[in-house]
Short mmCIF file of C-alpha atoms in Angstrom, two decimals:
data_model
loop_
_atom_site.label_atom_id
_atom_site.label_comp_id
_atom_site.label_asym_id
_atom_site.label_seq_id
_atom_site.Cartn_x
_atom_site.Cartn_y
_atom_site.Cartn_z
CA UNK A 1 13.92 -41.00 -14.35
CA UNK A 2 13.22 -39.75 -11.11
CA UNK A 3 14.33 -41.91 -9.12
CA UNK A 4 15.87 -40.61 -6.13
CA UNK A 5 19.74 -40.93 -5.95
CA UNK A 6 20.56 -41.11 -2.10
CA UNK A 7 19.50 -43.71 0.00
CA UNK A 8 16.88 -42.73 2.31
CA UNK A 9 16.99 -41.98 6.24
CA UNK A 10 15.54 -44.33 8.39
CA UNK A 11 12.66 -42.40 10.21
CA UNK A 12 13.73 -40.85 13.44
CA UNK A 13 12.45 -42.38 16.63
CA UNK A 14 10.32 -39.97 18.84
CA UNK A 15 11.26 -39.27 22.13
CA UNK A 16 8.71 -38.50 25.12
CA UNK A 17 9.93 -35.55 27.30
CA UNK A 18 7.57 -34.88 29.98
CA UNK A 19 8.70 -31.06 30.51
CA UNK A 20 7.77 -30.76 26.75
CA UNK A 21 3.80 -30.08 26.24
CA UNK A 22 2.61 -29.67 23.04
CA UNK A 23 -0.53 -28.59 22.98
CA UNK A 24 -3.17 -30.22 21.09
CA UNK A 25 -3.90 -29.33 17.72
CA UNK A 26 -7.63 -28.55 18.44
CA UNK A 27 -7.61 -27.45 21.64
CA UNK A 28 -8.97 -24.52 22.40
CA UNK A 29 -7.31 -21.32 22.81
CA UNK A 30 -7.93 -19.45 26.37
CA UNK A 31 -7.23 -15.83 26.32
CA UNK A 32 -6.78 -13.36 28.68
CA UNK A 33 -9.88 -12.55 30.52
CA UNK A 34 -8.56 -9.16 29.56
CA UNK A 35 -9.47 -9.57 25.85
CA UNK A 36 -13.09 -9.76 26.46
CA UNK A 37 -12.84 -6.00 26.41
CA UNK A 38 -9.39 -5.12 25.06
CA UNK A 39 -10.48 -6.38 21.31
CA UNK A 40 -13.55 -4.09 21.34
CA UNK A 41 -11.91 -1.19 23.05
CA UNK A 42 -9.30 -1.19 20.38
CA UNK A 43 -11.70 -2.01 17.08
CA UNK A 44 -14.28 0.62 18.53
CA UNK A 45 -10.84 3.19 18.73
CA UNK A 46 -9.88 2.09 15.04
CA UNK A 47 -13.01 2.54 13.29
CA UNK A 48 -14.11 5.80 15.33
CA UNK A 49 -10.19 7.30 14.25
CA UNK A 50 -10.99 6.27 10.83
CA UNK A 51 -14.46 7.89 10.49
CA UNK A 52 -13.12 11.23 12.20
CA UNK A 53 -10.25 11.07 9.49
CA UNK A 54 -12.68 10.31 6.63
CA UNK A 55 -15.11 12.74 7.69
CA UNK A 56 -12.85 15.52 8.18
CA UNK A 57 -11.00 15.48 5.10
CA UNK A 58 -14.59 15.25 3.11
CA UNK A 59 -14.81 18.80 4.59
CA UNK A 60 -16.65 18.29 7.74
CA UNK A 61 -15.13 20.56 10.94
CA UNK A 62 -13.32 18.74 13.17
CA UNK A 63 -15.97 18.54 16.30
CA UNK A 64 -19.18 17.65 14.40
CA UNK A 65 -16.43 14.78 12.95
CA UNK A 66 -14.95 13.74 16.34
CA UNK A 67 -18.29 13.27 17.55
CA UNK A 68 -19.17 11.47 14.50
CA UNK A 69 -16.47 8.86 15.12
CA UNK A 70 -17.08 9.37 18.69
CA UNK A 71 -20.43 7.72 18.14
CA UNK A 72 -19.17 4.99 15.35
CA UNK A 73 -16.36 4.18 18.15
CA UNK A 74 -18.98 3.57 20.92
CA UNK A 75 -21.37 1.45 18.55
CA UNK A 76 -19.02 -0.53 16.95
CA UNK A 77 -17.48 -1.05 21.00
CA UNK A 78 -20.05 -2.17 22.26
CA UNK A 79 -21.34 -4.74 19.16
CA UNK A 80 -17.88 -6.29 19.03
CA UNK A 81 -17.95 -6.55 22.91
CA UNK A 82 -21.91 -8.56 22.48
CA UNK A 83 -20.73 -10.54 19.54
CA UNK A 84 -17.74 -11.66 22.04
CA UNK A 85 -20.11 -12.51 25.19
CA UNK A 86 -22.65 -14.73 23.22
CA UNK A 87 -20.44 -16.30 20.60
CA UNK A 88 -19.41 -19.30 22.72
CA UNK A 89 -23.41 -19.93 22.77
CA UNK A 90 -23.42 -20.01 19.02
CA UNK A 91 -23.50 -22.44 16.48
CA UNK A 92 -20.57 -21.86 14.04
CA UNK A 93 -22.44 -20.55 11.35
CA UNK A 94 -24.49 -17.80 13.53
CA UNK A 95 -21.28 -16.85 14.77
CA UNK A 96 -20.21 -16.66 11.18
CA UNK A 97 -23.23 -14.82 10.44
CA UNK A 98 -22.70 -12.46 13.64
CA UNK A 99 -18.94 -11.63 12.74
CA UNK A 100 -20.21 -11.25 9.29
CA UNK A 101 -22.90 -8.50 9.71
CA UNK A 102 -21.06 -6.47 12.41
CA UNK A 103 -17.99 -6.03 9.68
CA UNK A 104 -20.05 -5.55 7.05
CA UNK A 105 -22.43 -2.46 8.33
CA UNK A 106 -19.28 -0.79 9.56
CA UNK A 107 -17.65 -1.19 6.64
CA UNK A 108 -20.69 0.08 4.51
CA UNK A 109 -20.75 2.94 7.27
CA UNK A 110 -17.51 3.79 6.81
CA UNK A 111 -17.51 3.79 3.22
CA UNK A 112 -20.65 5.98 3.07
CA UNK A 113 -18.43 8.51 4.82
CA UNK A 114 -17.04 9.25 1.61
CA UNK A 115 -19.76 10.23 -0.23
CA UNK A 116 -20.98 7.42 -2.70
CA UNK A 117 -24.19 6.66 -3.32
CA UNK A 118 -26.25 4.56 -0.68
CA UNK A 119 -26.20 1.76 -3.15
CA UNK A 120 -22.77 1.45 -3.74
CA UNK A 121 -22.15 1.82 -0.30
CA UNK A 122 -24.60 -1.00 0.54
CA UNK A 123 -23.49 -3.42 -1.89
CA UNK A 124 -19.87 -3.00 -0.31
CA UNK A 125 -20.88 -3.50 3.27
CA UNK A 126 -22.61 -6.68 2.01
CA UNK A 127 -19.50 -7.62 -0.15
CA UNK A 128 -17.97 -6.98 2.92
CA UNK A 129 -19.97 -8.78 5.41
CA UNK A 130 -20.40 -12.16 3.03
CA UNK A 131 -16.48 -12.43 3.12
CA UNK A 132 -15.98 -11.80 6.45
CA UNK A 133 -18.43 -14.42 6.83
CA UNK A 134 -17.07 -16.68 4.49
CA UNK A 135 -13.48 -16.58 6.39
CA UNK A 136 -14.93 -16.69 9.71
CA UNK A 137 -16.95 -19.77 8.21
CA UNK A 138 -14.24 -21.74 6.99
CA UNK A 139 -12.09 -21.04 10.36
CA UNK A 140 -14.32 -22.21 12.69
CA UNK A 141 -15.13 -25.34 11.18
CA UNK A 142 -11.40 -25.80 10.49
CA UNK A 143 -10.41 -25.36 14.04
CA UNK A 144 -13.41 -26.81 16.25
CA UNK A 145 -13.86 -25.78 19.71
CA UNK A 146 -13.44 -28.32 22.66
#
């Protein structure tokens, strides 16, 4: 018995407004020409901040560590900023792929900091990478380019 027990709403008419636009549900997002080297700038600052922090507290003196993460900033810069130039010439799942390794070795990097063994670390990077591959994976076939 579950039936419903109020009568039912006749389905509202839709209304064009011209000075409404809705964009299209695929369409593709322009951003800021700015973000071409924004993103990068401020991933390459993240991971180089949290290499300095990791290898500093594992004991290391502070310059040998800022110019650890110093180095890990600049890397990681300028593969996020290559992955960005050439991933409009990619086929979704190289981009995947792409997206996938560059988060994977600098998570394995930055988990090496630490001190595990170069096994453990590896198997997290590629733990690492193959999700960041799967979600990159399942968004760009979910929301296709134009």
């Amino acid at each position: 018995m579950n039936a419903p027990t109020a009568p039912t709403a006749a389905p509202a008419r839709h209304r064009h407004h011209p000075h409404l636009r809705v964009p299209h549900p695929h369409a593709q997002v322009r951003l800021h020409p700015s973000a071409s080297w924004v993103v990068p700038l401020v991933l390459g600052i993240f991971v180089g901040g949290y290499a300095i922090f990791i290898d500093h507290n594992e004991g290391t003196p502070i310059l040998p560590a800022g110019l650890l993460g110093l180095v890990a900033a600049v890397v990681v810069g300028a593969l996020c900023y290559l992955v960005g130039r050439v991933q409009s010439t990619l086929m979704p799942e190289l981009r995947s792929a792409a997206y996938g390794a560059v988060f994977g070795c600098a998570f394995g990097f930055l988990y090496s900091l630490s001190e595990h063994s170069v096994f453990r670390c590896s198997m997290m990077g590629l733990g690492g990478g193959l999700a960041m591959y799967a979600a990159s994976f399942y968004v760009f076939h979910t929301h296709p380019a134009d």
